[in-house]
Amino acid sequence: MNQRYGLNKELAQMLKGGVIMDVTTPEQARVAESAGACAVMALERIPADIRAAGGVSRMSDPKMIRGIQEAVSIPVMAKVRIGHFVEAQILQALEIDFIDESEVLSPADDVHHIDKTAFDVPFVCGARDLGEALRRIAEGASMIRTKGEPGTGDVVQAVRHMRAVRSEMRRVASLEECELFEAAKQLQVPLDLLSYVHENGRLPVVNFAAGGVATPADAALMMQLGAEGVFVGSGIFKSGNPERRAAAIVRAVTNYRDAKVLAELSEDLGPAMVGINEEEIRTLMSERGQ
Amino acid sequence: MIGILAVQGAFAEHGSMLDSLGVDSFEIRAARDLGERMDGMIIPGGESTVMGKILDDQGMTGTIREMIGGGLPVFGTCAGLILLSESVQGGRPCIGTMPIQAVRNAYGRQLGSFSAQSHFGGQGPIPMEFIRAPAISRTAPEVEVLAEVGGRPVAARYGRQMVTAFHPELTDDTSVHRFFLESVVGGVPGAHQPTVCERCRTLSPLSDILRTCPSVAEHKGYYPR
């Protein structure tokens, strides 16, 4: 294993049990940090607004990303379009802590993802099932997240993807070793990564939930379903009281099995983001990049 | 029995490390978990700002400080080092029981993260993983430096407190955890030995005193130093 890749997977391990929040300004980044975010995702528009605005969405302005890097001491992540390795080179030049090769932006390549092994900074990628997850890891991703359906406030897809990944892992773990060759062929993944899942019953990298998480209960739901941490995008700064909601989601992730604490945390948070149901939307972002 | 602070970060890795050494552990997520019996505590790596905030919000910071003051052996890695430091450059102190100064993100962003090999407490060299690591910029004279990398202290001990800027729990090398269990926890004459509580005069193990006596803060000296 390449030493840099080891260090990058280890940074993802440090984020476990934490909440990564989308922010669009240094001010929001400071709110997120003091509410207990373990990292922030710097982007020009949050997914709900990207969805509303339509058109092509791209990597954020480096000046805006720098502003956020200067505002906080926690890791700063930023998004690039699927397959856009030059946007990734630019973010690496900014010394970003993590790159999200994200379906939330318009894909730049409808066939290839970025060869992430060519970079020194870590990447997180979305996955709807075990095949996608292991293909992204084979390309060099240091962390996986569900794709969910960003910007909707509807958690149904994140649940679907997390359940799909977990149940496929259980199935792989139960196979006989001689059956792994065929399974690798069907899932279109490298045999060594599938063997890792077979032996350990888990992905070789950290697995977070993302997409549609809007309440402390949503966050705890994803944790109970096996997520190791949570990304919250539009759910915080599209809500009535971002500070309070952000802090409540942070504590919900720590106390995700304690319903009494979750009840307290869910009180009096003001209106959640309105959200849209997945049937009401035209662009299914999770279908981008498979 | 070792309690592992599990409010955020890489706590499961410490649990697996202790498992491999045949030592039992449990997760400390809420204030009530601090009342459980424990012979030592581990504060893992993660984001120190997050852990500090959750400890404060859940009213756990003062209790942990008192437990350490009372002699509970503690081992902090990376973020744990920052939380235990008396003074923090680029942040604010949290538990603050270890007379050292920490510098947050001393090696810069993730591109500055690195692996090294060095001696630890007269053993090794052992592998050391530094992930957006802090540095120890000052130590009180009584603090013993256990390891150095590039002329900078990266592990230290002060009485029953031990800190490392690196992550021994991310490697297969068990020397640092063994050192903690044998030399730091092992030096304690039995955490579960019955002790007289100086305040309420009951004879019970420390963990019971912490659970039953309402004014934990006033329990100075109930624990053998």
Coordinates of C-alpha atoms in Angstrom, one line a residue:
Chain A
M1 CA 0.0 0.0 0.0
N2 CA 1.2 3.4 -1.0
Q3 CA 2.1 5.4 2.2
R4 CA 0.1 8.5 1.2
Y5 CA -3.0 6.4 0.7
G6 CA -2.6 4.9 4.1
L7 CA -2.4 8.4 5.7
N8 CA -5.4 9.5 3.7
K9 CA -7.6 6.6 4.8
E10 CA -6.5 7.4 8.4
L11 CA -7.7 11.0 8.1
A12 CA -11.1 9.6 7.2
Q13 CA -10.9 7.4 10.4
M14 CA -10.4 10.6 12.5
L15 CA -13.7 12.0 11.1
K16 CA -15.7 9.0 12.3
G17 CA -18.6 9.7 14.6
G18 CA -18.7 13.2 13.3
V19 CA -20.8 15.5 11.1
I20 CA -19.4 17.2 7.9
M21 CA -21.4 20.3 7.0
D22 CA -21.9 22.1 3.7
V23 CA -21.0 25.8 4.0
T24 CA -20.9 28.6 1.5
T25 CA -19.2 31.4 3.4
P26 CA -16.5 31.9 6.0
E27 CA -19.2 33.0 8.4
Q28 CA -21.2 29.7 7.9
A29 CA -17.9 27.8 8.3
R30 CA -17.4 29.4 11.7
V31 CA -20.9 28.6 12.8
A32 CA -20.4 25.0 11.7
E33 CA -17.1 24.7 13.5
S34 CA -18.4 26.1 16.7
A35 CA -21.5 23.9 16.5
G36 CA -19.1 20.9 16.4
A37 CA -18.7 20.0 12.7
C38 CA -15.7 17.6 12.3
A39 CA -15.1 19.1 8.8
V40 CA -16.7 21.5 6.4
M41 CA -17.5 21.1 2.7
A42 CA -16.8 24.5 1.0
L43 CA -19.1 25.1 -2.0
E44 CA -20.6 28.1 -3.7
R45 CA -24.2 26.9 -3.6
I46 CA -25.7 24.2 -1.4
P47 CA -27.3 21.3 -3.3
A48 CA -30.9 22.6 -2.7
D49 CA -29.9 25.8 -4.6
I50 CA -28.0 24.0 -7.3
R51 CA -31.1 21.9 -7.9
A52 CA -33.3 25.0 -8.0
A53 CA -31.0 27.0 -10.2
G54 CA -30.4 24.2 -12.8
G55 CA -27.7 24.6 -15.4
V56 CA -24.1 23.4 -15.2
S57 CA -22.6 23.4 -11.7
R58 CA -18.8 23.4 -11.3
M59 CA -16.0 23.5 -8.7
S60 CA -16.2 26.6 -6.4
D61 CA -14.1 29.7 -6.8
P62 CA -10.7 29.0 -5.2
K63 CA -10.8 32.4 -3.5
M64 CA -14.0 31.4 -1.7
I65 CA -12.4 28.1 -0.7
R66 CA -9.3 29.9 0.6
G67 CA -11.6 32.2 2.7
I68 CA -13.1 29.2 4.4
Q69 CA -9.7 27.5 4.9
E70 CA -8.6 30.7 6.7
A71 CA -11.8 30.9 8.8
V72 CA -11.6 27.4 10.5
S73 CA -9.1 25.0 12.0
I74 CA -11.0 21.8 11.1
P75 CA -10.4 19.9 7.8
V76 CA -11.9 21.7 4.7
M77 CA -13.3 19.6 1.8
A78 CA -14.4 20.8 -1.6
K79 CA -16.2 19.3 -4.6
V80 CA -15.1 18.6 -8.1
R81 CA -17.1 17.3 -11.0
I82 CA -17.0 13.5 -11.7
G83 CA -14.0 12.9 -13.9
H84 CA -12.7 16.5 -13.8
F85 CA -9.1 15.8 -12.8
V86 CA -8.0 19.3 -13.5
E87 CA -10.4 20.7 -11.0
A88 CA -8.9 18.2 -8.6
Q89 CA -5.4 19.3 -9.5
I90 CA -6.5 22.9 -8.6
L91 CA -7.9 21.8 -5.3
Q92 CA -4.8 19.9 -4.5
A93 CA -2.8 23.0 -5.2
L94 CA -4.9 24.8 -2.7
E95 CA -3.9 22.1 -0.1
I96 CA -7.5 21.1 0.4
D97 CA -7.8 18.4 3.1
F98 CA -10.3 16.2 1.1
I99 CA -11.8 16.3 -2.4
D100 CA -15.4 15.1 -2.9
E101 CA -15.8 13.8 -6.5
S102 CA -19.4 14.6 -6.5
E103 CA -22.6 13.8 -8.4
V104 CA -24.0 17.0 -7.0
L105 CA -22.0 18.9 -9.6
S106 CA -22.5 18.3 -13.3
P107 CA -20.4 15.3 -14.4
A108 CA -17.4 16.3 -16.7
D109 CA -16.9 12.8 -17.9
D110 CA -19.7 10.3 -18.4
V111 CA -17.5 7.3 -18.6
H112 CA -14.4 7.7 -16.4
H113 CA -14.0 8.8 -12.8
I114 CA -10.8 10.6 -11.8
D115 CA -7.7 8.3 -11.3
K116 CA -7.4 9.2 -7.6
T117 CA -4.3 7.2 -7.2
A118 CA -2.5 10.0 -9.0
F119 CA -3.1 12.5 -6.2
D120 CA -1.6 13.1 -2.8
V121 CA -4.8 14.5 -1.2
P122 CA -7.6 12.1 -0.2
F123 CA -10.9 11.7 -2.1
V124 CA -14.4 10.8 -1.0
C125 CA -16.9 9.4 -3.5
G126 CA -20.5 8.5 -3.5
A127 CA -21.9 5.0 -3.9
R128 CA -25.3 3.5 -4.2
D129 CA -24.3 -0.1 -3.8
L130 CA -21.3 -2.3 -3.1
G131 CA -20.1 -2.5 -6.7
E132 CA -19.9 1.3 -7.0
A133 CA -18.2 1.6 -3.6
L134 CA -15.5 -0.9 -4.5
R135 CA -14.9 0.6 -7.9
R136 CA -14.4 4.0 -6.4
I137 CA -12.0 2.5 -3.8
A138 CA -10.1 0.7 -6.7
E139 CA -9.7 4.1 -8.3
G140 CA -8.1 5.4 -5.1
A141 CA -11.0 6.8 -2.9
S142 CA -10.0 7.0 0.8
M143 CA -13.6 7.3 2.0
I144 CA -17.1 6.4 0.7
R145 CA -20.5 8.0 1.3
T146 CA -24.0 7.1 0.2
K147 CA -25.2 9.3 -2.7
G148 CA -28.6 9.9 -1.2
E149 CA -30.5 12.5 -3.2
P150 CA -28.8 15.8 -2.3
G151 CA -30.7 19.0 -1.8
T152 CA -34.0 17.3 -1.2
G153 CA -34.2 16.9 2.6
D154 CA -35.6 13.5 1.8
V155 CA -33.5 10.7 3.4
V156 CA -35.1 7.8 1.5
Q157 CA -32.3 7.4 -1.0
A158 CA -29.5 7.5 1.6
V159 CA -31.3 4.8 3.5
R160 CA -31.7 2.7 0.4
H161 CA -28.0 3.1 -0.5
M162 CA -26.8 2.3 3.0
R163 CA -29.0 -0.7 3.2
A164 CA -27.9 -1.9 -0.2
V165 CA -24.2 -1.7 0.6
R166 CA -24.6 -3.3 4.0
S167 CA -26.8 -6.2 2.8
E168 CA -24.5 -6.9 -0.2
M169 CA -21.5 -7.0 2.3
R170 CA -23.4 -9.5 4.4
R171 CA -24.0 -11.6 1.3
V172 CA -20.3 -11.5 0.2
A173 CA -19.2 -12.4 3.7
S174 CA -21.4 -15.5 3.6
L175 CA -19.9 -16.8 0.2
E176 CA -17.5 -19.6 -0.1
E177 CA -14.0 -18.5 -1.2
C178 CA -14.4 -20.2 -4.5
E179 CA -17.5 -18.2 -5.2
L180 CA -15.7 -14.9 -4.9
F181 CA -14.4 -15.0 -8.5
E182 CA -17.9 -15.0 -10.0
A183 CA -19.1 -12.4 -7.5
A184 CA -16.3 -10.1 -8.4
K185 CA -17.2 -10.5 -12.1
Q186 CA -20.8 -9.8 -11.5
L187 CA -20.2 -6.7 -9.3
Q188 CA -17.5 -5.6 -11.7
V189 CA -14.9 -5.1 -8.9
P190 CA -11.3 -6.2 -8.3
L191 CA -11.0 -9.5 -6.5
D192 CA -8.7 -8.3 -3.8
L193 CA -11.2 -5.7 -2.6
L194 CA -14.0 -8.2 -2.6
S195 CA -11.9 -10.6 -0.6
Y196 CA -11.3 -7.9 1.9
V197 CA -15.1 -7.5 2.3
H198 CA -15.4 -11.3 2.5
E199 CA -12.9 -11.6 5.3
N200 CA -13.8 -8.5 7.3
G201 CA -17.5 -7.9 6.6
R202 CA -16.8 -4.2 6.0
L203 CA -15.4 -1.8 3.4
P204 CA -11.6 -1.2 3.6
V205 CA -12.4 2.5 4.0
V206 CA -14.7 4.6 6.2
N207 CA -18.4 4.8 5.0
F208 CA -20.5 7.9 5.7
A209 CA -24.1 8.8 5.0
A210 CA -24.9 11.7 2.8
G211 CA -27.9 13.2 1.0
G212 CA -31.2 14.3 2.5
V213 CA -30.3 14.3 6.2
A214 CA -32.3 17.1 7.8
T215 CA -33.0 16.3 11.4
P216 CA -31.2 14.7 14.4
A217 CA -33.5 11.7 14.0
D218 CA -32.3 11.3 10.3
A219 CA -28.7 11.4 11.4
A220 CA -29.3 8.8 14.1
L221 CA -31.2 6.7 11.7
M222 CA -28.2 6.6 9.3
M223 CA -25.9 5.8 12.2
Q224 CA -28.1 2.9 13.4
L225 CA -28.2 1.6 9.8
G226 CA -24.3 1.4 9.9
A227 CA -23.0 4.8 8.8
E228 CA -19.8 5.8 10.5
G229 CA -20.6 9.5 10.3
V230 CA -22.8 11.9 8.5
F231 CA -22.7 14.6 5.8
V232 CA -25.3 17.3 6.2
G233 CA -25.7 19.6 3.2
S234 CA -28.7 21.8 2.7
G235 CA -30.4 20.5 5.9
I236 CA -28.6 23.0 8.2
F237 CA -28.3 26.3 6.5
K238 CA -31.7 25.9 4.8
S239 CA -33.4 25.5 8.1
G240 CA -34.9 28.1 10.5
N241 CA -32.2 28.0 13.2
P242 CA -28.9 26.7 11.7
E243 CA -26.7 27.0 14.9
R244 CA -29.2 25.0 17.0
R245 CA -29.9 22.4 14.4
A246 CA -26.2 21.9 13.6
A247 CA -25.3 21.4 17.3
A248 CA -28.3 19.0 17.7
I249 CA -27.3 16.9 14.8
V250 CA -23.7 16.7 16.1
R251 CA -24.9 15.4 19.5
A252 CA -27.4 13.0 17.8
V253 CA -24.5 11.3 16.0
T254 CA -22.6 10.7 19.3
N255 CA -25.8 9.5 21.1
Y256 CA -27.4 7.8 18.2
R257 CA -28.7 4.9 20.2
D258 CA -30.0 6.9 23.1
A259 CA -33.7 7.8 22.3
K260 CA -34.1 9.9 25.4
V261 CA -31.2 12.2 24.4
L262 CA -32.5 12.2 20.8
A263 CA -35.9 13.4 22.1
E264 CA -34.3 16.3 24.0
L265 CA -32.2 17.2 21.0
S266 CA -35.2 17.2 18.6
E267 CA -37.1 19.8 20.7
D268 CA -37.6 23.3 19.5
L269 CA -35.3 23.3 16.5
G270 CA -37.4 25.6 14.4
P271 CA -38.6 24.7 11.0
A272 CA -36.6 22.0 9.1
M273 CA -35.8 22.6 5.5
V274 CA -39.1 22.2 3.5
G275 CA -37.6 19.6 1.2
I276 CA -39.0 17.9 -1.9
N277 CA -39.9 14.3 -2.3
E278 CA -37.9 12.2 -4.7
E279 CA -40.9 11.7 -7.0
E280 CA -41.2 15.4 -7.4
I281 CA -37.8 16.0 -8.9
R282 CA -36.6 15.8 -12.4
T283 CA -32.8 15.3 -12.0
L284 CA -31.8 12.2 -10.0
M285 CA -28.2 13.2 -9.1
S286 CA -27.5 9.7 -7.6
E287 CA -27.7 8.2 -11.1
R288 CA -24.7 10.3 -12.2
G289 CA -21.4 8.3 -12.3
Q290 CA -21.7 4.6 -11.8
Chain B
M1 CA -11.2 -2.4 32.4
I2 CA -10.3 0.7 30.3
G3 CA -12.9 3.4 29.4
I4 CA -12.5 4.8 25.9
L5 CA -13.9 8.2 25.3
A6 CA -16.3 7.7 22.3
V7 CA -17.9 11.1 21.6
Q8 CA -16.2 11.4 18.2
G9 CA -13.1 10.1 16.3
A10 CA -11.1 6.9 16.1
F11 CA -12.2 5.3 19.3
A12 CA -13.0 1.8 17.9
E13 CA -9.4 1.4 16.8
H14 CA -8.2 1.7 20.5
G15 CA -10.9 -0.9 21.4
S16 CA -9.5 -3.3 18.8
M17 CA -5.9 -2.7 20.0
L18 CA -6.9 -3.4 23.6
D19 CA -8.9 -6.5 22.5
S20 CA -5.7 -7.8 20.8
L21 CA -4.0 -7.4 24.2
G22 CA -6.8 -9.3 26.0
V23 CA -7.9 -6.1 27.9
D24 CA -11.6 -5.3 28.3
S25 CA -12.8 -1.9 27.4
F26 CA -16.1 0.1 27.1
E27 CA -17.2 3.3 25.3
I28 CA -17.8 6.5 27.2
R29 CA -20.4 8.5 25.3
A30 CA -22.4 10.2 28.0
A31 CA -21.8 11.6 31.5
R32 CA -23.3 8.5 33.2
D33 CA -20.7 6.3 31.5
L34 CA -18.1 8.1 33.6
G35 CA -19.5 6.3 36.7
E36 CA -18.6 2.9 35.3
R37 CA -15.6 1.1 36.9
M38 CA -12.4 1.8 35.0
D39 CA -8.7 1.3 35.7
G40 CA -7.7 3.9 33.0
M41 CA -9.1 6.1 30.3
I42 CA -8.1 6.6 26.7
I43 CA -8.9 9.8 24.8
P44 CA -8.7 9.0 21.1
G45 CA -7.8 10.9 18.0
G46 CA -10.5 12.9 16.1
E47 CA -11.3 16.6 16.0
S48 CA -10.4 18.2 19.3
T49 CA -12.9 21.1 18.7
V50 CA -15.7 18.6 18.3
M51 CA -14.8 16.4 21.3
G52 CA -14.2 19.5 23.5
K53 CA -17.6 20.9 22.6
I54 CA -19.5 17.6 23.2
L55 CA -17.7 17.1 26.5
D56 CA -18.7 20.7 27.6
D57 CA -22.3 20.4 26.3
Q58 CA -22.7 17.1 28.2
G59 CA -21.2 18.4 31.4
M60 CA -18.3 15.8 31.3
T61 CA -15.2 18.1 31.1
G62 CA -15.1 18.9 34.9
T63 CA -15.8 15.3 35.9
I64 CA -13.0 13.9 33.8
R65 CA -10.6 16.6 35.1
E66 CA -11.5 15.6 38.7
M67 CA -11.1 11.9 37.9
I68 CA -7.6 12.6 36.5
G69 CA -6.8 14.8 39.4
G70 CA -7.9 12.0 41.7
G71 CA -5.3 9.7 40.0
L72 CA -7.2 8.0 37.1
P73 CA -4.6 6.9 34.6
V74 CA -5.2 8.5 31.2
F75 CA -3.8 8.2 27.7
G76 CA -4.5 10.8 25.0
T77 CA -3.6 10.4 21.3
C78 CA -3.5 13.4 18.9
A79 CA -6.8 15.2 19.7
G80 CA -6.6 13.6 23.1
L81 CA -3.2 15.2 23.6
I82 CA -4.8 18.6 22.8
L83 CA -7.7 18.1 25.2
L84 CA -5.3 17.1 28.1
S85 CA -2.9 20.0 27.5
E86 CA -2.8 22.8 30.0
S87 CA -2.3 25.4 27.2
V88 CA -3.2 25.2 23.5
Q89 CA -1.8 27.3 20.7
G90 CA -4.5 27.8 18.1
G91 CA -7.3 26.6 20.3
R92 CA -8.5 26.7 23.9
P93 CA -7.7 24.2 26.7
C94 CA -10.3 21.7 27.6
I95 CA -9.5 19.2 30.3
G96 CA -6.1 20.9 30.8
T97 CA -4.5 18.6 33.4
M98 CA -1.2 17.9 31.6
P99 CA 1.5 20.7 32.1
I100 CA 2.4 20.9 28.4
Q101 CA 1.6 23.3 25.6
A102 CA 0.1 21.9 22.4
V103 CA 0.2 23.5 19.0
R104 CA -2.8 22.4 16.9
N105 CA -2.2 21.4 13.2
A106 CA 1.5 22.0 13.8
Y107 CA 2.4 20.3 10.5
G108 CA -0.3 22.0 8.4
R109 CA -3.1 20.5 6.4
Q110 CA -3.5 16.9 5.3
L111 CA -0.6 17.2 2.8
G112 CA 1.6 17.7 5.8
S113 CA 0.5 14.3 7.4
F114 CA 3.4 11.8 7.5
S115 CA 4.7 8.5 8.8
A116 CA 7.9 8.1 10.9
Q117 CA 9.9 5.6 12.9
S118 CA 11.3 6.5 16.2
H119 CA 12.1 5.1 19.7
F120 CA 9.4 5.2 22.3
G121 CA 10.2 4.9 26.0
G122 CA 13.5 3.1 25.3
Q123 CA 11.8 0.6 22.9
G124 CA 11.6 0.4 19.2
P125 CA 12.0 2.1 16.8
I126 CA 8.2 1.8 16.3
P127 CA 6.0 3.1 13.4
M128 CA 4.3 6.4 14.1
E129 CA 1.4 7.9 12.1
F130 CA 0.9 11.7 12.3
I131 CA -2.5 12.8 10.9
R132 CA -2.9 16.6 10.9
A133 CA -1.0 16.2 14.1
P134 CA -0.4 18.6 17.0
A135 CA 3.1 19.3 18.4
I136 CA 4.2 19.7 22.0
S137 CA 5.9 23.1 22.1
R138 CA 6.6 23.3 25.9
T139 CA 6.8 20.9 28.7
A140 CA 7.0 21.5 32.5
P141 CA 10.3 20.2 34.0
E142 CA 8.5 17.3 35.7
V143 CA 7.2 16.0 32.3
E144 CA 9.1 13.0 30.9
V145 CA 9.5 13.0 27.2
L146 CA 9.0 9.4 25.9
A147 CA 9.7 10.0 22.2
E148 CA 11.0 12.5 19.8
V149 CA 10.8 12.9 16.0
G150 CA 13.0 15.5 14.3
G151 CA 14.1 16.9 17.6
R152 CA 10.5 17.6 18.7
P153 CA 8.8 15.7 21.6
V154 CA 5.9 13.6 20.3
A155 CA 5.1 11.5 23.4
A156 CA 5.2 12.5 27.0
R157 CA 4.3 11.3 30.5
Y158 CA 3.4 13.2 33.6
G159 CA 2.5 11.0 36.6
R160 CA -0.4 8.9 35.5
Q161 CA -1.0 10.9 32.3
M162 CA 0.5 10.0 29.0
V163 CA 0.1 11.6 25.6
T164 CA 1.2 10.9 22.0
A165 CA 0.9 13.3 19.0
F166 CA 0.9 10.2 16.8
H167 CA -1.6 7.3 16.5
P168 CA -0.3 3.9 17.8
E169 CA -3.8 2.6 17.4
L170 CA -3.6 2.8 13.6
T171 CA -0.6 0.5 13.4
D172 CA 0.0 -3.2 14.3
D173 CA 2.6 -2.3 16.9
T174 CA 1.3 -2.7 20.4
S175 CA 4.3 -1.2 22.4
V176 CA 2.6 2.1 23.3
H177 CA -0.6 0.5 24.6
R178 CA 1.4 -2.1 26.5
F179 CA 3.5 0.7 28.0
F180 CA 0.3 2.5 29.1
L181 CA -1.2 -0.6 30.6
E182 CA 2.0 -1.8 32.3
S183 CA 3.8 1.3 33.4
V184 CA 1.0 3.9 33.7
V185 CA -2.1 1.9 34.7
G186 CA 0.0 -0.9 36.2
G187 CA 1.6 1.6 38.6
V188 CA -1.8 2.1 40.2
P189 CA -2.3 0.0 43.3
G190 CA -5.6 -1.4 42.0
A191 CA -8.3 1.1 40.8
H192 CA -10.9 -1.1 42.3
Q193 CA -9.3 -1.3 45.8
P194 CA -11.8 0.0 48.3
T195 CA -10.9 3.6 49.3
V196 CA -12.3 5.8 52.0
C197 CA -14.1 8.7 50.6
E198 CA -12.9 11.7 52.6
R199 CA -16.2 13.5 52.2
C200 CA -18.9 10.9 52.9
R201 CA -16.5 8.5 54.8
T202 CA -17.8 5.5 52.9
L203 CA -15.5 2.7 52.0
S204 CA -16.0 1.8 48.3
P205 CA -14.1 1.6 45.0
L206 CA -13.4 4.9 43.3
S207 CA -15.9 4.2 40.5
D208 CA -18.7 3.7 43.1
I209 CA -17.8 6.9 44.9
L210 CA -17.9 8.8 41.6
R211 CA -21.3 7.3 40.9
T212 CA -23.0 7.7 44.3
C213 CA -21.5 10.8 45.8
P214 CA -23.1 14.0 44.4
S215 CA -20.1 16.3 44.9
V216 CA -17.4 14.6 42.9
A217 CA -15.6 17.9 42.7
E218 CA -14.8 17.8 46.4
H219 CA -13.3 14.4 46.4
K220 CA -9.7 15.4 46.4
G221 CA -7.3 12.8 47.8
Y222 CA -9.7 9.8 47.9
Y223 CA -7.6 8.0 45.4
P224 CA -4.1 6.7 46.2
R225 CA -1.5 8.8 44.3

